Amino acid sequence: MGSRWEMERKKDPYYKRAKADDYRSRASYKLKQLDKKYKIIRKGDTVVDLGAAPGGWSQIALEKVEEGGIVVAVDLNRIKPLPEENFHRIRGDFTQDEIQNKITSIIGGKTKVLISDASPSLTGIKDIDHLRSIDLIEAVVSIGDNILEDKGNIVIKAFQGGEYKNLIDRLKKKFKVLKTTKPPSSHKKSSEMYIVGLGFKKPKNK
């Protein structure tokens, strides 16, 4: 199984492009395509990338914010440094208060954009993996409630399943525009979708 997966990966055009473009992951093109369509990240923005390892999405975010912005990448696993001085790494569990405090310290309290391509630990059992994905998304959204600027944007990976529609219905209330999409670089067989929220409606008590 391992050798077959390796062969398929090497035939993957996005895997080849990532190597040629010096991106750390083929997933870089997912954010690149989403941003091209929805204009999520702009020059000078602050971006928080949750579940960032190995750093493919952070690389795209850095290209978009340029020198005037900030990108903060958070993951349980180590993220190798990037050359940009406006790139910050935090190793830890972003659901924990300690890590969230580190994030807010770096960004000065609020961020314009929150992105997350994070996946839970997968079991291979579709229903369980879906519910784990929903729990992870709820954690990301909760962080967004605290750190997203008014009219800020969010991108989150989600797996389709029984709770997917309920999740979308809840998120529609939080953003002026909410879209669900599957970028061309996403594997066709995968149940993953990407939720794009534009124009965050900041809660009155935040």
PDB file of N, CA, C and O in Angstrom, residues 107-151:
ATOM      1  N   ILE A 107       0.121  38.771  17.503  1.00  0.00           N
ATOM      2  CA  ILE A 107      -0.667  39.557  16.544  1.00  0.00           C
ATOM      3  C   ILE A 107      -1.211  40.845  17.143  1.00  0.00           C
ATOM      4  O   ILE A 107      -1.814  41.653  16.426  1.00  0.00           O
ATOM      5  N   GLY A 108      -1.003  41.044  18.424  1.00  0.00           N
ATOM      6  CA  GLY A 108      -1.512  42.260  19.052  1.00  0.00           C
ATOM      7  C   GLY A 108      -3.001  42.220  19.311  1.00  0.00           C
ATOM      8  O   GLY A 108      -3.655  43.262  19.390  1.00  0.00           O
ATOM      9  N   GLY A 109      -3.546  41.022  19.417  1.00  0.00           N
ATOM     10  CA  GLY A 109      -4.943  40.875  19.805  1.00  0.00           C
ATOM     11  C   GLY A 109      -5.865  40.354  18.728  1.00  0.00           C
ATOM     12  O   GLY A 109      -6.671  39.460  18.967  1.00  0.00           O
ATOM     13  N   LYS A 110      -5.785  40.905  17.507  1.00  0.00           N
ATOM     14  CA  LYS A 110      -6.739  40.546  16.463  1.00  0.00           C
ATOM     15  C   LYS A 110      -6.037  40.198  15.154  1.00  0.00           C
ATOM     16  O   LYS A 110      -4.925  40.643  14.879  1.00  0.00           O
ATOM     17  N   THR A 111      -6.731  39.406  14.334  1.00  0.00           N
ATOM     18  CA  THR A 111      -6.216  39.037  13.016  1.00  0.00           C
ATOM     19  C   THR A 111      -7.262  39.322  11.957  1.00  0.00           C
ATOM     20  O   THR A 111      -8.467  39.233  12.217  1.00  0.00           O
ATOM     21  N   LYS A 112      -6.799  39.651  10.773  1.00  0.00           N
ATOM     22  CA  LYS A 112      -7.717  39.904   9.662  1.00  0.00           C
ATOM     23  C   LYS A 112      -8.210  38.615   9.034  1.00  0.00           C
ATOM     24  O   LYS A 112      -9.334  38.528   8.543  1.00  0.00           O
ATOM     25  N   VAL A 113      -7.344  37.590   9.038  1.00  0.00           N
ATOM     26  CA  VAL A 113      -7.673  36.329   8.374  1.00  0.00           C
ATOM     27  C   VAL A 113      -7.282  35.150   9.262  1.00  0.00           C
ATOM     28  O   VAL A 113      -6.199  35.139   9.855  1.00  0.00           O
ATOM     29  N   LEU A 114      -8.167  34.165   9.321  1.00  0.00           N
ATOM     30  CA  LEU A 114      -7.894  32.923  10.039  1.00  0.00           C
ATOM     31  C   LEU A 114      -8.045  31.783   9.045  1.00  0.00           C
ATOM     32  O   LEU A 114      -9.088  31.649   8.391  1.00  0.00           O
ATOM     33  N   ILE A 115      -7.005  30.975   8.904  1.00  0.00           N
ATOM     34  CA  ILE A 115      -7.043  29.857   7.965  1.00  0.00           C
ATOM     35  C   ILE A 115      -6.711  28.563   8.691  1.00  0.00           C
ATOM     36  O   ILE A 115      -5.920  28.553   9.622  1.00  0.00           O
ATOM     37  N   SER A 116      -7.331  27.468   8.246  1.00  0.00           N
ATOM     38  CA  SER A 116      -7.047  26.179   8.880  1.00  0.00           C
ATOM     39  C   SER A 116      -7.293  25.039   7.903  1.00  0.00           C
ATOM     40  O   SER A 116      -8.420  24.812   7.449  1.00  0.00           O
ATOM     41  N   ASP A 117      -6.223  24.332   7.579  1.00  0.00           N
ATOM     42  CA  ASP A 117      -6.297  23.118   6.762  1.00  0.00           C
ATOM     43  C   ASP A 117      -6.099  21.897   7.658  1.00  0.00           C
ATOM     44  O   ASP A 117      -5.706  20.832   7.203  1.00  0.00           O
ATOM     45  N   ALA A 118      -6.375  22.086   8.940  1.00  0.00           N
ATOM     46  CA  ALA A 118      -6.124  21.031   9.930  1.00  0.00           C
ATOM     47  C   ALA A 118      -7.075  19.849   9.743  1.00  0.00           C
ATOM     48  O   ALA A 118      -8.235  20.016   9.383  1.00  0.00           O
ATOM     49  N   SER A 119      -6.547  18.665  10.009  1.00  0.00           N
ATOM     50  CA  SER A 119      -7.348  17.439  10.022  1.00  0.00           C
ATOM     51  C   SER A 119      -7.191  16.762  11.375  1.00  0.00           C
ATOM     52  O   SER A 119      -6.114  16.804  11.962  1.00  0.00           O
ATOM     53  N   PRO A 120      -8.258  16.137  11.863  1.00  0.00           N
ATOM     54  CA  PRO A 120      -8.124  15.374  13.110  1.00  0.00           C
ATOM     55  C   PRO A 120      -7.358  14.083  12.860  1.00  0.00           C
ATOM     56  O   PRO A 120      -7.091  13.724  11.708  1.00  0.00           O
ATOM     57  N   SER A 121      -7.030  13.385  13.914  1.00  0.00           N
ATOM     58  CA  SER A 121      -6.451  12.050  13.760  1.00  0.00           C
ATOM     59  C   SER A 121      -7.525  11.146  13.166  1.00  0.00           C
ATOM     60  O   SER A 121      -8.586  10.975  13.756  1.00  0.00           O
ATOM     61  N   LEU A 122      -7.242  10.603  11.992  1.00  0.00           N
ATOM     62  CA  LEU A 122      -8.260   9.839  11.266  1.00  0.00           C
ATOM     63  C   LEU A 122      -8.219   8.361  11.624  1.00  0.00           C
ATOM     64  O   LEU A 122      -7.149   7.780  11.790  1.00  0.00           O
ATOM     65  N   THR A 123      -9.412   7.772  11.729  1.00  0.00           N
ATOM     66  CA  THR A 123      -9.539   6.354  12.070  1.00  0.00           C
ATOM     67  C   THR A 123      -9.802   5.492  10.848  1.00  0.00           C
ATOM     68  O   THR A 123      -9.642   4.274  10.893  1.00  0.00           O
ATOM     69  N   GLY A 124     -10.263   6.127   9.765  1.00  0.00           N
ATOM     70  CA  GLY A 124     -10.685   5.366   8.593  1.00  0.00           C
ATOM     71  C   GLY A 124     -12.163   5.036   8.636  1.00  0.00           C
ATOM     72  O   GLY A 124     -12.727   4.529   7.659  1.00  0.00           O
ATOM     73  N   ILE A 125     -12.805   5.332   9.769  1.00  0.00           N
ATOM     74  CA  ILE A 125     -14.256   5.133   9.906  1.00  0.00           C
ATOM     75  C   ILE A 125     -14.914   6.480   9.612  1.00  0.00           C
ATOM     76  O   ILE A 125     -14.745   7.441  10.366  1.00  0.00           O
ATOM     77  N   LYS A 126     -15.659   6.556   8.522  1.00  0.00           N
ATOM     78  CA  LYS A 126     -16.132   7.832   7.988  1.00  0.00           C
ATOM     79  C   LYS A 126     -16.910   8.661   9.003  1.00  0.00           C
ATOM     80  O   LYS A 126     -16.661   9.859   9.163  1.00  0.00           O
ATOM     81  N   ASP A 127     -17.857   8.047   9.704  1.00  0.00           N
ATOM     82  CA  ASP A 127     -18.708   8.802  10.634  1.00  0.00           C
ATOM     83  C   ASP A 127     -17.897   9.369  11.802  1.00  0.00           C
ATOM     84  O   ASP A 127     -18.099  10.511  12.213  1.00  0.00           O
ATOM     85  N   ILE A 128     -16.987   8.579  12.324  1.00  0.00           N
ATOM     86  CA  ILE A 128     -16.154   9.032  13.448  1.00  0.00           C
ATOM     87  C   ILE A 128     -15.235  10.159  12.988  1.00  0.00           C
ATOM     88  O   ILE A 128     -15.089  11.173  13.669  1.00  0.00           O
ATOM     89  N   ASP A 129     -14.630   9.980  11.820  1.00  0.00           N
ATOM     90  CA  ASP A 129     -13.726  11.009  11.296  1.00  0.00           C
ATOM     91  C   ASP A 129     -14.471  12.311  11.033  1.00  0.00           C
ATOM     92  O   ASP A 129     -13.949  13.401  11.277  1.00  0.00           O
ATOM     93  N   HIS A 130     -15.708  12.194  10.548  1.00  0.00           N
ATOM     94  CA  HIS A 130     -16.528  13.389  10.305  1.00  0.00           C
ATOM     95  C   HIS A 130     -16.787  14.141  11.600  1.00  0.00           C
ATOM     96  O   HIS A 130     -16.627  15.367  11.667  1.00  0.00           O
ATOM     97  N   LEU A 131     -17.169  13.418  12.652  1.00  0.00           N
ATOM     98  CA  LEU A 131     -17.463  14.072  13.936  1.00  0.00           C
ATOM     99  C   LEU A 131     -16.210  14.689  14.551  1.00  0.00           C
ATOM    100  O   LEU A 131     -16.267  15.767  15.149  1.00  0.00           O
ATOM    101  N   ARG A 132     -15.079  14.027  14.384  1.00  0.00           N
ATOM    102  CA  ARG A 132     -13.811  14.595  14.867  1.00  0.00           C
ATOM    103  C   ARG A 132     -13.481  15.881  14.106  1.00  0.00           C
ATOM    104  O   ARG A 132     -12.980  16.845  14.682  1.00  0.00           O
ATOM    105  N   SER A 133     -13.779  15.867  12.821  1.00  0.00           N
ATOM    106  CA  SER A 133     -13.558  17.061  12.006  1.00  0.00           C
ATOM    107  C   SER A 133     -14.441  18.210  12.486  1.00  0.00           C
ATOM    108  O   SER A 133     -13.989  19.354  12.600  1.00  0.00           O
ATOM    109  N   ILE A 134     -15.701  17.905  12.791  1.00  0.00           N
ATOM    110  CA  ILE A 134     -16.626  18.938  13.276  1.00  0.00           C
ATOM    111  C   ILE A 134     -16.125  19.526  14.594  1.00  0.00           C
ATOM    112  O   ILE A 134     -16.140  20.753  14.790  1.00  0.00           O
ATOM    113  N   ASP A 135     -15.649  18.668  15.492  1.00  0.00           N
ATOM    114  CA  ASP A 135     -15.123  19.146  16.780  1.00  0.00           C
ATOM    115  C   ASP A 135     -13.940  20.086  16.562  1.00  0.00           C
ATOM    116  O   ASP A 135     -13.813  21.116  17.234  1.00  0.00           O
ATOM    117  N   LEU A 136     -13.071  19.733  15.627  1.00  0.00           N
ATOM    118  CA  LEU A 136     -11.896  20.555  15.348  1.00  0.00           C
ATOM    119  C   LEU A 136     -12.316  21.902  14.750  1.00  0.00           C
ATOM    120  O   LEU A 136     -11.778  22.957  15.118  1.00  0.00           O
ATOM    121  N   ILE A 137     -13.280  21.868  13.856  1.00  0.00           N
ATOM    122  CA  ILE A 137     -13.782  23.103  13.256  1.00  0.00           C
ATOM    123  C   ILE A 137     -14.404  24.003  14.310  1.00  0.00           C
ATOM    124  O   ILE A 137     -14.208  25.229  14.297  1.00  0.00           O
ATOM    125  N   GLU A 138     -15.168  23.411  15.218  1.00  0.00           N
ATOM    126  CA  GLU A 138     -15.793  24.196  16.286  1.00  0.00           C
ATOM    127  C   GLU A 138     -14.718  24.901  17.118  1.00  0.00           C
ATOM    128  O   GLU A 138     -14.902  26.049  17.548  1.00  0.00           O
ATOM    129  N   ALA A 139     -13.591  24.229  17.332  1.00  0.00           N
ATOM    130  CA  ALA A 139     -12.490  24.848  18.078  1.00  0.00           C
ATOM    131  C   ALA A 139     -11.917  26.024  17.305  1.00  0.00           C
ATOM    132  O   ALA A 139     -11.634  27.083  17.875  1.00  0.00           O
ATOM    133  N   VAL A 140     -11.747  25.850  15.993  1.00  0.00           N
ATOM    134  CA  VAL A 140     -11.222  26.936  15.154  1.00  0.00           C
ATOM    135  C   VAL A 140     -12.190  28.122  15.152  1.00  0.00           C
ATOM    136  O   VAL A 140     -11.776  29.282  15.285  1.00  0.00           O
ATOM    137  N   VAL A 141     -13.475  27.830  15.016  1.00  0.00           N
ATOM    138  CA  VAL A 141     -14.493  28.891  14.997  1.00  0.00           C
ATOM    139  C   VAL A 141     -14.536  29.634  16.331  1.00  0.00           C
ATOM    140  O   VAL A 141     -14.674  30.860  16.368  1.00  0.00           O
ATOM    141  N   SER A 142     -14.386  28.895  17.428  1.00  0.00           N
ATOM    142  CA  SER A 142     -14.368  29.522  18.754  1.00  0.00           C
ATOM    143  C   SER A 142     -13.193  30.483  18.881  1.00  0.00           C
ATOM    144  O   SER A 142     -13.335  31.589  19.424  1.00  0.00           O
ATOM    145  N   ILE A 143     -12.041  30.084  18.373  1.00  0.00           N
ATOM    146  CA  ILE A 143     -10.874  30.968  18.373  1.00  0.00           C
ATOM    147  C   ILE A 143     -11.154  32.187  17.497  1.00  0.00           C
ATOM    148  O   ILE A 143     -10.831  33.325  17.858  1.00  0.00           O
ATOM    149  N   GLY A 144     -11.784  31.945  16.358  1.00  0.00           N
ATOM    150  CA  GLY A 144     -12.138  33.042  15.469  1.00  0.00           C
ATOM    151  C   GLY A 144     -13.048  34.056  16.134  1.00  0.00           C
ATOM    152  O   GLY A 144     -12.906  35.271  15.933  1.00  0.00           O
ATOM    153  N   ASP A 145     -13.982  33.595  16.938  1.00  0.00           N
ATOM    154  CA  ASP A 145     -14.878  34.507  17.661  1.00  0.00           C
ATOM    155  C   ASP A 145     -14.085  35.476  18.532  1.00  0.00           C
ATOM    156  O   ASP A 145     -14.503  36.614  18.761  1.00  0.00           O
ATOM    157  N   ASN A 146     -12.950  35.014  19.028  1.00  0.00           N
ATOM    158  CA  ASN A 146     -12.127  35.832  19.930  1.00  0.00           C
ATOM    159  C   ASN A 146     -11.115  36.714  19.217  1.00  0.00           C
ATOM    160  O   ASN A 146     -10.843  37.826  19.684  1.00  0.00           O
ATOM    161  N   ILE A 147     -10.555  36.226  18.111  1.00  0.00           N
ATOM    162  CA  ILE A 147      -9.422  36.965  17.531  1.00  0.00           C
ATOM    163  C   ILE A 147      -9.678  37.571  16.155  1.00  0.00           C
ATOM    164  O   ILE A 147      -8.882  38.384  15.697  1.00  0.00           O
ATOM    165  N   LEU A 148     -10.761  37.188  15.484  1.00  0.00           N
ATOM    166  CA  LEU A 148     -11.010  37.764  14.164  1.00  0.00           C
ATOM    167  C   LEU A 148     -11.468  39.216  14.276  1.00  0.00           C
ATOM    168  O   LEU A 148     -12.322  39.545  15.097  1.00  0.00           O
ATOM    169  N   GLU A 149     -10.911  40.046  13.435  1.00  0.00           N
ATOM    170  CA  GLU A 149     -11.362  41.432  13.354  1.00  0.00           C
ATOM    171  C   GLU A 149     -12.777  41.482  12.782  1.00  0.00           C
ATOM    172  O   GLU A 149     -13.210  40.571  12.071  1.00  0.00           O
ATOM    173  N   ASP A 150     -13.489  42.542  13.086  1.00  0.00           N
ATOM    174  CA  ASP A 150     -14.767  42.782  12.428  1.00  0.00           C
ATOM    175  C   ASP A 150     -14.535  42.831  10.918  1.00  0.00           C
ATOM    176  O   ASP A 150     -13.571  43.436  10.452  1.00  0.00           O
ATOM    177  N   LYS A 151     -15.354  42.140  10.151  1.00  0.00           N
ATOM    178  CA  LYS A 151     -15.247  42.028   8.686  1.00  0.00           C
ATOM    179  C   LYS A 151     -14.056  41.186   8.248  1.00  0.00           C
ATOM    180  O   LYS A 151     -13.645  41.230   7.081  1.00  0.00           O
TER     181      LYS A 151
END
